[in-house]
Amino acid sequence: MEDRITKTLALLLDGRWNEAFKLYHEIINDLSKKESVPETVQNTKDSQTSSKTEEAVSVVSEFERWATLNDEELWDLGHISYLFDDTETAESLIEEHYSRKPNDIEGMVFLGMIYKKRNKPYKSELMYRAALSEDKDNMKAVEELVYLYLETERPLDALAWVQKLLRLDPRTPKNYFLAGKALEKLDREEQSRRYIIASMILDQSSSFRGSLQSFYEDRLGESITIADLFDGKEVIEEWVGKNRHAVDRSPFSEFEHQESY
C-alpha cells in the first residue's frame, strides 16, 4: 500500500496527473471494499432489527476503512485526496489521522482547511483555534483564520487576526494584501488602498516578484501616484518598526488561495 501511495505522489510531482488519478482510485477502491458481515449478523432472523444491524455494520466498516494504513499513509493519502478535490475522503482520512495524533498542529490546520472546503466553517474555526491553543503564534493557523473570516463575511474578525499576522511577519506582501481585503469589506477604502499599495511595494522586491500583480491592477488600475507610494511605504515602516523582533519567515506559498481573491 505504501509503495502505491508513494508512486502516486511521485506521479503528481512529475505532472502525470491522469496516471496519478487512476492509481489513486485503485487505492481508494481497494480500501473501500465492503467489510464482510459478521456471521451473527448474517444469520439474524429478526426483521425489525435488521436495518439497525446493517447501519451498525456500515458504521463499523467505515471505522475500519483506514485501519490498515499507518500514520504516514493516512497523511499522504489525505493530501492526495485533497489535491484531487475528493474532500469527503480527505476528511475521513485526516480525521482518522487526527484521532491518532490529537496534538499534531499541522494535522489540525489541514483538517480545518478540509472542513472549510466542505463548507463546515464552524468546525474549521474550531480546528484553527485548537492549533493556536497549542502554538499561539502558528502563522499558518492565523492565516487560514483570516481567509475563513473573509469568506464568511466576518471582516472585523479577519482584520483582528491579520493584524496578528502582520505583527508576526511584517515583511510578507500577502499579509498587507489580506489587511487591505479586510478593510475593503469594512468600507474603509482609503486605508484599504494604502495596505494594498504596501503589498505591491513589498511584492515587487520579493522572491515571488509580481505574483499578485493581477490583483493590484484590478484594485488600483493605473492611478497610483508618488504620494500613494509614500503612503504605502509608511504603512510598511510602521509595522516593521513596531515589530523589529519578528523574524522574516514566510512558509506559505504566495500562490495559495489566489483563486478566491
PDB file of C-alpha atoms in Angstrom:
ATOM      1  CA  MET A   1       0.000   0.000   0.000  1.00  0.00           C
ATOM      2  CA  GLU A   2       2.736   2.439   0.975  1.00  0.00           C
ATOM      3  CA  ASP A   3       4.527   1.803  -2.326  1.00  0.00           C
ATOM      4  CA  ARG A   4       1.392   2.674  -4.321  1.00  0.00           C
ATOM      5  CA  ILE A   5       0.822   5.854  -2.325  1.00  0.00           C
ATOM      6  CA  THR A   6       4.455   6.859  -2.811  1.00  0.00           C
ATOM      7  CA  LYS A   7       4.149   6.170  -6.531  1.00  0.00           C
ATOM      8  CA  THR A   8       1.007   8.309  -6.727  1.00  0.00           C
ATOM      9  CA  LEU A   9       2.851  11.214  -5.094  1.00  0.00           C
ATOM     10  CA  ALA A  10       5.760  10.745  -7.477  1.00  0.00           C
ATOM     11  CA  LEU A  11       3.416  10.839 -10.471  1.00  0.00           C
ATOM     12  CA  LEU A  12       1.844  14.047  -9.169  1.00  0.00           C
ATOM     13  CA  LEU A  13       5.241  15.678  -8.706  1.00  0.00           C
ATOM     14  CA  ASP A  14       6.133  14.623 -12.243  1.00  0.00           C
ATOM     15  CA  GLY A  15       2.970  16.267 -13.571  1.00  0.00           C
ATOM     16  CA  ARG A  16       1.421  12.980 -14.682  1.00  0.00           C
ATOM     17  CA  TRP A  17      -1.972  13.725 -13.157  1.00  0.00           C
ATOM     18  CA  ASN A  18      -4.014  11.271 -15.233  1.00  0.00           C
ATOM     19  CA  GLU A  19      -1.863   8.327 -14.208  1.00  0.00           C
ATOM     20  CA  ALA A  20      -1.822   9.518 -10.604  1.00  0.00           C
ATOM     21  CA  PHE A  21      -5.612   9.854 -10.591  1.00  0.00           C
ATOM     22  CA  LYS A  22      -6.068   6.320 -11.922  1.00  0.00           C
ATOM     23  CA  LEU A  23      -3.725   4.848  -9.324  1.00  0.00           C
ATOM     24  CA  TYR A  24      -5.358   6.891  -6.565  1.00  0.00           C
ATOM     25  CA  HIS A  25      -8.779   5.454  -7.401  1.00  0.00           C
ATOM     26  CA  GLU A  26      -7.369   1.950  -7.387  1.00  0.00           C
ATOM     27  CA  ILE A  27      -6.077   2.531  -3.864  1.00  0.00           C
ATOM     28  CA  ILE A  28      -9.347   4.042  -2.620  1.00  0.00           C
ATOM     29  CA  ASN A  29     -11.429   1.311  -4.231  1.00  0.00           C
ATOM     30  CA  ASP A  30      -9.324  -1.369  -2.540  1.00  0.00           C
ATOM     31  CA  LEU A  31      -9.660   0.348   0.826  1.00  0.00           C
ATOM     32  CA  SER A  32     -13.383   0.929   0.376  1.00  0.00           C
ATOM     33  CA  LYS A  33     -14.369  -2.665  -0.269  1.00  0.00           C
ATOM     34  CA  LYS A  34     -17.265  -3.576   1.962  1.00  0.00           C
ATOM     35  CA  GLU A  35     -16.222  -5.343   5.120  1.00  0.00           C
ATOM     36  CA  SER A  36     -17.546  -8.849   5.423  1.00  0.00           C
ATOM     37  CA  VAL A  37     -20.652  -9.026   7.597  1.00  0.00           C
ATOM     38  CA  PRO A  38     -20.096 -10.949  10.839  1.00  0.00           C
ATOM     39  CA  GLU A  39     -21.692 -14.405  10.922  1.00  0.00           C
ATOM     40  CA  THR A  40     -24.003 -13.367  13.763  1.00  0.00           C
ATOM     41  CA  VAL A  41     -25.369 -10.613  11.543  1.00  0.00           C
ATOM     42  CA  GLN A  42     -25.747 -12.842   8.505  1.00  0.00           C
ATOM     43  CA  ASN A  43     -27.800 -15.362  10.456  1.00  0.00           C
ATOM     44  CA  THR A  44     -30.127 -12.859  12.075  1.00  0.00           C
ATOM     45  CA  LYS A  45     -33.840 -13.588  11.558  1.00  0.00           C
ATOM     46  CA  ASP A  46     -35.255 -10.536  13.259  1.00  0.00           C
ATOM     47  CA  SER A  47     -36.596  -8.277  10.507  1.00  0.00           C
ATOM     48  CA  GLN A  48     -37.287  -5.470  12.981  1.00  0.00           C
ATOM     49  CA  THR A  49     -33.635  -5.163  13.923  1.00  0.00           C
ATOM     50  CA  SER A  50     -32.101  -5.897  10.529  1.00  0.00           C
ATOM     51  CA  SER A  51     -31.978  -2.252   9.411  1.00  0.00           C
ATOM     52  CA  LYS A  52     -30.322  -1.205  12.666  1.00  0.00           C
ATOM     53  CA  THR A  53     -27.864  -4.066  12.328  1.00  0.00           C
ATOM     54  CA  GLU A  54     -26.992  -3.057   8.765  1.00  0.00           C
ATOM     55  CA  GLU A  55     -26.487   0.517   9.907  1.00  0.00           C
ATOM     56  CA  ALA A  56     -24.191  -0.644  12.710  1.00  0.00           C
ATOM     57  CA  VAL A  57     -22.196  -2.776  10.267  1.00  0.00           C
ATOM     58  CA  SER A  58     -21.906   0.237   7.966  1.00  0.00           C
ATOM     59  CA  VAL A  59     -20.524   2.362  10.807  1.00  0.00           C
ATOM     60  CA  VAL A  60     -18.071  -0.381  11.781  1.00  0.00           C
ATOM     61  CA  SER A  61     -16.974  -0.729   8.165  1.00  0.00           C
ATOM     62  CA  GLU A  62     -16.324   2.995   7.899  1.00  0.00           C
ATOM     63  CA  PHE A  63     -14.396   2.936  11.164  1.00  0.00           C
ATOM     64  CA  GLU A  64     -12.275   0.041   9.935  1.00  0.00           C
ATOM     65  CA  ARG A  65     -11.850   1.500   6.473  1.00  0.00           C
ATOM     66  CA  TRP A  66      -8.426   3.009   7.179  1.00  0.00           C
ATOM     67  CA  ALA A  67      -7.336   0.578   9.917  1.00  0.00           C
ATOM     68  CA  THR A  68      -4.643  -0.984   7.719  1.00  0.00           C
ATOM     69  CA  LEU A  69      -2.984   2.370   6.978  1.00  0.00           C
ATOM     70  CA  ASN A  70      -0.133   3.683   9.083  1.00  0.00           C
ATOM     71  CA  ASP A  71       0.106   7.352  10.105  1.00  0.00           C
ATOM     72  CA  GLU A  72       2.275   8.380   7.163  1.00  0.00           C
ATOM     73  CA  GLU A  73      -0.009   6.650   4.664  1.00  0.00           C
ATOM     74  CA  LEU A  74      -3.070   8.346   6.164  1.00  0.00           C
ATOM     75  CA  TRP A  75      -1.372  11.722   5.888  1.00  0.00           C
ATOM     76  CA  ASP A  76      -0.089  11.297   2.333  1.00  0.00           C
ATOM     77  CA  LEU A  77      -3.317   9.767   1.030  1.00  0.00           C
ATOM     78  CA  GLY A  78      -5.300  12.549   2.723  1.00  0.00           C
ATOM     79  CA  HIS A  79      -3.264  15.146   0.858  1.00  0.00           C
ATOM     80  CA  ILE A  80      -3.655  13.298  -2.427  1.00  0.00           C
ATOM     81  CA  SER A  81      -7.427  13.167  -1.891  1.00  0.00           C
ATOM     82  CA  TYR A  82      -7.435  16.902  -1.178  1.00  0.00           C
ATOM     83  CA  LEU A  83      -5.451  17.634  -4.335  1.00  0.00           C
ATOM     84  CA  PHE A  84      -7.960  15.648  -6.383  1.00  0.00           C
ATOM     85  CA  ASP A  85     -10.806  17.550  -4.689  1.00  0.00           C
ATOM     86  CA  ASP A  86     -12.097  14.351  -3.108  1.00  0.00           C
ATOM     87  CA  THR A  87     -12.699  16.249   0.110  1.00  0.00           C
ATOM     88  CA  GLU A  88     -15.055  13.673   1.600  1.00  0.00           C
ATOM     89  CA  THR A  89     -12.320  11.043   1.536  1.00  0.00           C
ATOM     90  CA  ALA A  90      -9.716  13.592   2.643  1.00  0.00           C
ATOM     91  CA  GLU A  91     -11.902  14.491   5.629  1.00  0.00           C
ATOM     92  CA  SER A  92     -12.280  10.854   6.638  1.00  0.00           C
ATOM     93  CA  LEU A  93      -8.556  10.140   6.305  1.00  0.00           C
ATOM     94  CA  ILE A  94      -7.343  13.202   8.167  1.00  0.00           C
ATOM     95  CA  GLU A  95      -9.956  12.808  10.896  1.00  0.00           C
ATOM     96  CA  GLU A  96      -8.522   9.325  11.450  1.00  0.00           C
ATOM     97  CA  HIS A  97      -5.018  10.819  11.461  1.00  0.00           C
ATOM     98  CA  TYR A  98      -6.150  13.445  13.990  1.00  0.00           C
ATOM     99  CA  SER A  99      -7.698  10.781  16.223  1.00  0.00           C
ATOM    100  CA  ARG A 100      -4.282   9.114  16.368  1.00  0.00           C
ATOM    101  CA  LYS A 101      -2.326  12.350  16.772  1.00  0.00           C
ATOM    102  CA  PRO A 102      -4.635  14.833  18.540  1.00  0.00           C
ATOM    103  CA  ASN A 103      -1.780  17.234  19.372  1.00  0.00           C
ATOM    104  CA  ASP A 104      -0.391  17.476  15.849  1.00  0.00           C
ATOM    105  CA  ILE A 105      -0.683  21.162  14.917  1.00  0.00           C
ATOM    106  CA  GLU A 106      -0.133  20.603  11.199  1.00  0.00           C
ATOM    107  CA  GLY A 107      -2.893  17.999  11.237  1.00  0.00           C
ATOM    108  CA  MET A 108      -5.275  20.400  12.991  1.00  0.00           C
ATOM    109  CA  VAL A 109      -4.669  23.126  10.423  1.00  0.00           C
ATOM    110  CA  PHE A 110      -5.046  20.767   7.484  1.00  0.00           C
ATOM    111  CA  LEU A 111      -8.277  19.353   8.889  1.00  0.00           C
ATOM    112  CA  GLY A 112      -9.506  22.931   9.302  1.00  0.00           C
ATOM    113  CA  MET A 113      -8.760  23.582   5.630  1.00  0.00           C
ATOM    114  CA  ILE A 114     -10.682  20.465   4.632  1.00  0.00           C
ATOM    115  CA  TYR A 115     -13.677  21.476   6.769  1.00  0.00           C
ATOM    116  CA  LYS A 116     -13.654  24.927   5.178  1.00  0.00           C
ATOM    117  CA  LYS A 117     -13.617  23.435   1.696  1.00  0.00           C
ATOM    118  CA  ARG A 118     -16.529  21.185   2.695  1.00  0.00           C
ATOM    119  CA  ASN A 119     -18.499  24.247   3.847  1.00  0.00           C
ATOM    120  CA  LYS A 120     -18.209  23.500   7.556  1.00  0.00           C
ATOM    121  CA  PRO A 121     -16.923  26.873   8.803  1.00  0.00           C
ATOM    122  CA  TYR A 122     -17.698  26.269  12.478  1.00  0.00           C
ATOM    123  CA  LYS A 123     -15.660  23.050  12.584  1.00  0.00           C
ATOM    124  CA  SER A 124     -12.945  24.726  10.523  1.00  0.00           C
ATOM    125  CA  GLU A 125     -12.668  27.576  13.026  1.00  0.00           C
ATOM    126  CA  LEU A 126     -12.506  25.113  15.922  1.00  0.00           C
ATOM    127  CA  MET A 127      -9.535  23.320  14.352  1.00  0.00           C
ATOM    128  CA  TYR A 128      -7.595  26.532  13.686  1.00  0.00           C
ATOM    129  CA  ARG A 129      -8.199  27.694  17.236  1.00  0.00           C
ATOM    130  CA  ALA A 130      -7.161  24.284  18.547  1.00  0.00           C
ATOM    131  CA  ALA A 131      -3.886  24.663  16.653  1.00  0.00           C
ATOM    132  CA  LEU A 132      -3.401  28.125  18.143  1.00  0.00           C
ATOM    133  CA  SER A 133      -4.046  26.791  21.616  1.00  0.00           C
ATOM    134  CA  GLU A 134      -1.002  24.574  21.049  1.00  0.00           C
ATOM    135  CA  ASP A 135       1.060  27.326  19.404  1.00  0.00           C
ATOM    136  CA  LYS A 136      -0.359  30.845  19.746  1.00  0.00           C
ATOM    137  CA  ASP A 137       1.954  32.170  17.026  1.00  0.00           C
ATOM    138  CA  ASN A 138       1.379  29.486  14.414  1.00  0.00           C
ATOM    139  CA  MET A 139       1.317  31.574  11.264  1.00  0.00           C
ATOM    140  CA  LYS A 140      -0.442  29.043   9.077  1.00  0.00           C
ATOM    141  CA  ALA A 141      -3.343  28.756  11.535  1.00  0.00           C
ATOM    142  CA  VAL A 142      -3.601  32.548  11.788  1.00  0.00           C
ATOM    143  CA  GLU A 143      -3.544  32.977   8.017  1.00  0.00           C
ATOM    144  CA  GLU A 144      -6.208  30.341   7.488  1.00  0.00           C
ATOM    145  CA  LEU A 145      -8.409  32.016  10.118  1.00  0.00           C
ATOM    146  CA  VAL A 146      -8.125  35.266   8.165  1.00  0.00           C
ATOM    147  CA  TYR A 147      -9.218  33.553   4.949  1.00  0.00           C
ATOM    148  CA  LEU A 148     -12.081  31.843   6.755  1.00  0.00           C
ATOM    149  CA  TYR A 149     -13.375  35.095   8.218  1.00  0.00           C
ATOM    150  CA  LEU A 150     -13.084  36.892   4.881  1.00  0.00           C
ATOM    151  CA  GLU A 151     -15.036  34.128   3.150  1.00  0.00           C
ATOM    152  CA  THR A 152     -17.743  34.028   5.838  1.00  0.00           C
ATOM    153  CA  GLU A 153     -18.240  37.812   5.880  1.00  0.00           C
ATOM    154  CA  ARG A 154     -16.632  38.452   9.251  1.00  0.00           C
ATOM    155  CA  PRO A 155     -14.278  41.287   8.241  1.00  0.00           C
ATOM    156  CA  LEU A 156     -13.759  42.629  11.784  1.00  0.00           C
ATOM    157  CA  ASP A 157     -12.517  39.229  12.916  1.00  0.00           C
ATOM    158  CA  ALA A 158     -10.393  38.978   9.777  1.00  0.00           C
ATOM    159  CA  LEU A 159      -8.843  42.377  10.482  1.00  0.00           C
ATOM    160  CA  ALA A 160      -8.049  41.442  14.085  1.00  0.00           C
ATOM    161  CA  TRP A 161      -6.238  38.279  13.042  1.00  0.00           C
ATOM    162  CA  VAL A 162      -4.451  39.814  10.074  1.00  0.00           C
ATOM    163  CA  GLN A 163      -3.008  42.384  12.474  1.00  0.00           C
ATOM    164  CA  LYS A 164      -1.542  39.496  14.439  1.00  0.00           C
ATOM    165  CA  LEU A 165      -0.177  38.124  11.162  1.00  0.00           C
ATOM    166  CA  LEU A 166       1.480  41.479  10.474  1.00  0.00           C
ATOM    167  CA  ARG A 167       2.987  41.517  13.963  1.00  0.00           C
ATOM    168  CA  LEU A 168       4.436  38.059  13.385  1.00  0.00           C
ATOM    169  CA  ASP A 169       5.699  38.822   9.897  1.00  0.00           C
ATOM    170  CA  PRO A 170       5.641  42.471   8.723  1.00  0.00           C
ATOM    171  CA  ARG A 171       7.748  41.759   5.641  1.00  0.00           C
ATOM    172  CA  THR A 172       5.484  39.454   3.618  1.00  0.00           C
ATOM    173  CA  PRO A 173       3.381  41.235   0.941  1.00  0.00           C
ATOM    174  CA  LYS A 174       0.407  38.885   1.208  1.00  0.00           C
ATOM    175  CA  ASN A 175      -0.194  39.928   4.827  1.00  0.00           C
ATOM    176  CA  TYR A 176      -0.713  43.541   3.753  1.00  0.00           C
ATOM    177  CA  PHE A 177      -2.926  42.426   0.900  1.00  0.00           C
ATOM    178  CA  LEU A 178      -5.152  40.491   3.312  1.00  0.00           C
ATOM    179  CA  ALA A 179      -5.347  43.533   5.581  1.00  0.00           C
ATOM    180  CA  GLY A 180      -6.417  45.550   2.542  1.00  0.00           C
ATOM    181  CA  LYS A 181      -9.133  42.993   1.749  1.00  0.00           C
ATOM    182  CA  ALA A 182     -10.485  43.123   5.304  1.00  0.00           C
ATOM    183  CA  LEU A 183     -10.517  46.929   5.280  1.00  0.00           C
ATOM    184  CA  GLU A 184     -12.223  46.920   1.878  1.00  0.00           C
ATOM    185  CA  LYS A 185     -15.035  44.746   3.256  1.00  0.00           C
ATOM    186  CA  LEU A 186     -15.398  47.251   6.096  1.00  0.00           C
ATOM    187  CA  ASP A 187     -15.799  50.077   3.539  1.00  0.00           C
ATOM    188  CA  ARG A 188     -12.582  51.713   4.671  1.00  0.00           C
ATOM    189  CA  GLU A 189     -11.433  52.304   1.123  1.00  0.00           C
ATOM    190  CA  GLU A 190      -8.628  54.779   1.774  1.00  0.00           C
ATOM    191  CA  GLN A 191      -6.950  52.530   4.334  1.00  0.00           C
ATOM    192  CA  SER A 192      -7.545  49.504   2.153  1.00  0.00           C
ATOM    193  CA  ARG A 193      -5.775  51.220  -0.738  1.00  0.00           C
ATOM    194  CA  ARG A 194      -2.759  52.073   1.442  1.00  0.00           C
ATOM    195  CA  TYR A 195      -2.350  48.460   2.525  1.00  0.00           C
ATOM    196  CA  ILE A 196      -2.720  47.073  -0.968  1.00  0.00           C
ATOM    197  CA  ILE A 197      -0.102  49.526  -2.225  1.00  0.00           C
ATOM    198  CA  ALA A 198       2.159  48.434   0.649  1.00  0.00           C
ATOM    199  CA  SER A 199       1.645  44.852  -0.509  1.00  0.00           C
ATOM    200  CA  MET A 200       2.551  45.843  -4.059  1.00  0.00           C
ATOM    201  CA  ILE A 201       5.756  47.568  -2.928  1.00  0.00           C
ATOM    202  CA  LEU A 202       6.929  44.524  -0.999  1.00  0.00           C
ATOM    203  CA  ASP A 203       5.798  42.127  -3.691  1.00  0.00           C
ATOM    204  CA  GLN A 204       7.892  43.842  -6.334  1.00  0.00           C
ATOM    205  CA  SER A 205      11.022  43.301  -4.238  1.00  0.00           C
ATOM    206  CA  SER A 206      10.253  39.762  -3.068  1.00  0.00           C
ATOM    207  CA  SER A 207      11.385  36.430  -4.472  1.00  0.00           C
ATOM    208  CA  PHE A 208       7.802  35.924  -5.723  1.00  0.00           C
ATOM    209  CA  ARG A 209       8.035  39.193  -7.601  1.00  0.00           C
ATOM    210  CA  GLY A 210       4.795  40.252  -9.235  1.00  0.00           C
ATOM    211  CA  SER A 211       2.833  37.217  -8.057  1.00  0.00           C
ATOM    212  CA  LEU A 212      -0.112  39.434  -7.028  1.00  0.00           C
ATOM    213  CA  GLN A 213       0.149  41.778  -9.987  1.00  0.00           C
ATOM    214  CA  SER A 214      -3.297  40.997 -11.389  1.00  0.00           C
ATOM    215  CA  PHE A 215      -4.860  41.898  -8.044  1.00  0.00           C
ATOM    216  CA  TYR A 216      -3.069  45.244  -7.930  1.00  0.00           C
ATOM    217  CA  GLU A 217      -4.236  46.061 -11.433  1.00  0.00           C
ATOM    218  CA  ASP A 218      -7.850  45.205 -10.553  1.00  0.00           C
ATOM    219  CA  ARG A 219      -7.842  47.249  -7.331  1.00  0.00           C
ATOM    220  CA  LEU A 220      -5.581  50.147  -8.264  1.00  0.00           C
ATOM    221  CA  GLY A 221      -5.618  50.473 -12.035  1.00  0.00           C
ATOM    222  CA  GLU A 222      -3.091  52.999 -13.301  1.00  0.00           C
ATOM    223  CA  SER A 223      -3.966  55.677 -10.781  1.00  0.00           C
ATOM    224  CA  ILE A 224      -1.027  55.229  -8.397  1.00  0.00           C
ATOM    225  CA  THR A 225       0.785  58.471  -7.545  1.00  0.00           C
ATOM    226  CA  ILE A 226       4.086  59.152  -5.833  1.00  0.00           C
ATOM    227  CA  ALA A 227       2.077  60.168  -2.771  1.00  0.00           C
ATOM    228  CA  ASP A 228       0.401  56.744  -2.806  1.00  0.00           C
ATOM    229  CA  LEU A 229       3.807  55.059  -2.826  1.00  0.00           C
ATOM    230  CA  PHE A 230       4.935  57.133   0.147  1.00  0.00           C
ATOM    231  CA  ASP A 231       1.742  56.196   1.988  1.00  0.00           C
ATOM    232  CA  GLY A 232       2.341  52.524   1.294  1.00  0.00           C
ATOM    233  CA  LYS A 233       5.943  52.778   2.437  1.00  0.00           C
ATOM    234  CA  GLU A 234       4.815  54.436   5.670  1.00  0.00           C
ATOM    235  CA  VAL A 235       2.464  51.522   6.388  1.00  0.00           C
ATOM    236  CA  ILE A 236       5.339  49.057   5.958  1.00  0.00           C
ATOM    237  CA  GLU A 237       7.736  51.112   8.073  1.00  0.00           C
ATOM    238  CA  GLU A 238       5.137  51.396  10.820  1.00  0.00           C
ATOM    239  CA  TRP A 239       4.618  47.636  11.085  1.00  0.00           C
ATOM    240  CA  VAL A 240       8.295  46.749  10.677  1.00  0.00           C
ATOM    241  CA  GLY A 241       9.290  49.423  13.184  1.00  0.00           C
ATOM    242  CA  LYS A 242       6.857  48.132  15.805  1.00  0.00           C
ATOM    243  CA  ASN A 243       7.880  44.520  15.238  1.00  0.00           C
ATOM    244  CA  ARG A 244      11.617  44.508  14.710  1.00  0.00           C
ATOM    245  CA  HIS A 245      11.775  41.298  16.715  1.00  0.00           C
ATOM    246  CA  ALA A 246       9.737  39.495  14.048  1.00  0.00           C
ATOM    247  CA  VAL A 247      11.716  37.020  12.009  1.00  0.00           C
ATOM    248  CA  ASP A 248      11.335  37.201   8.250  1.00  0.00           C
ATOM    249  CA  ARG A 249       9.553  33.865   7.926  1.00  0.00           C
ATOM    250  CA  SER A 250       7.139  33.063   5.152  1.00  0.00           C
ATOM    251  CA  PRO A 251       6.371  29.337   4.927  1.00  0.00           C
ATOM    252  CA  PHE A 252       3.264  29.820   2.782  1.00  0.00           C
ATOM    253  CA  SER A 253       3.132  29.914  -0.961  1.00  0.00           C
ATOM    254  CA  GLU A 254       2.207  33.284  -2.454  1.00  0.00           C
ATOM    255  CA  PHE A 255       0.001  31.369  -4.855  1.00  0.00           C
ATOM    256  CA  GLU A 256      -2.324  29.759  -2.290  1.00  0.00           C
ATOM    257  CA  HIS A 257      -5.934  30.984  -2.225  1.00  0.00           C
ATOM    258  CA  GLN A 258      -5.490  33.358  -5.164  1.00  0.00           C
ATOM    259  CA  GLU A 259      -8.454  31.836  -6.998  1.00  0.00           C
ATOM    260  CA  SER A 260     -10.761  33.130  -4.251  1.00  0.00           C
ATOM    261  CA  TYR A 261      -9.459  36.677  -4.302  1.00  0.00           C
TER     262      TYR A 261
END
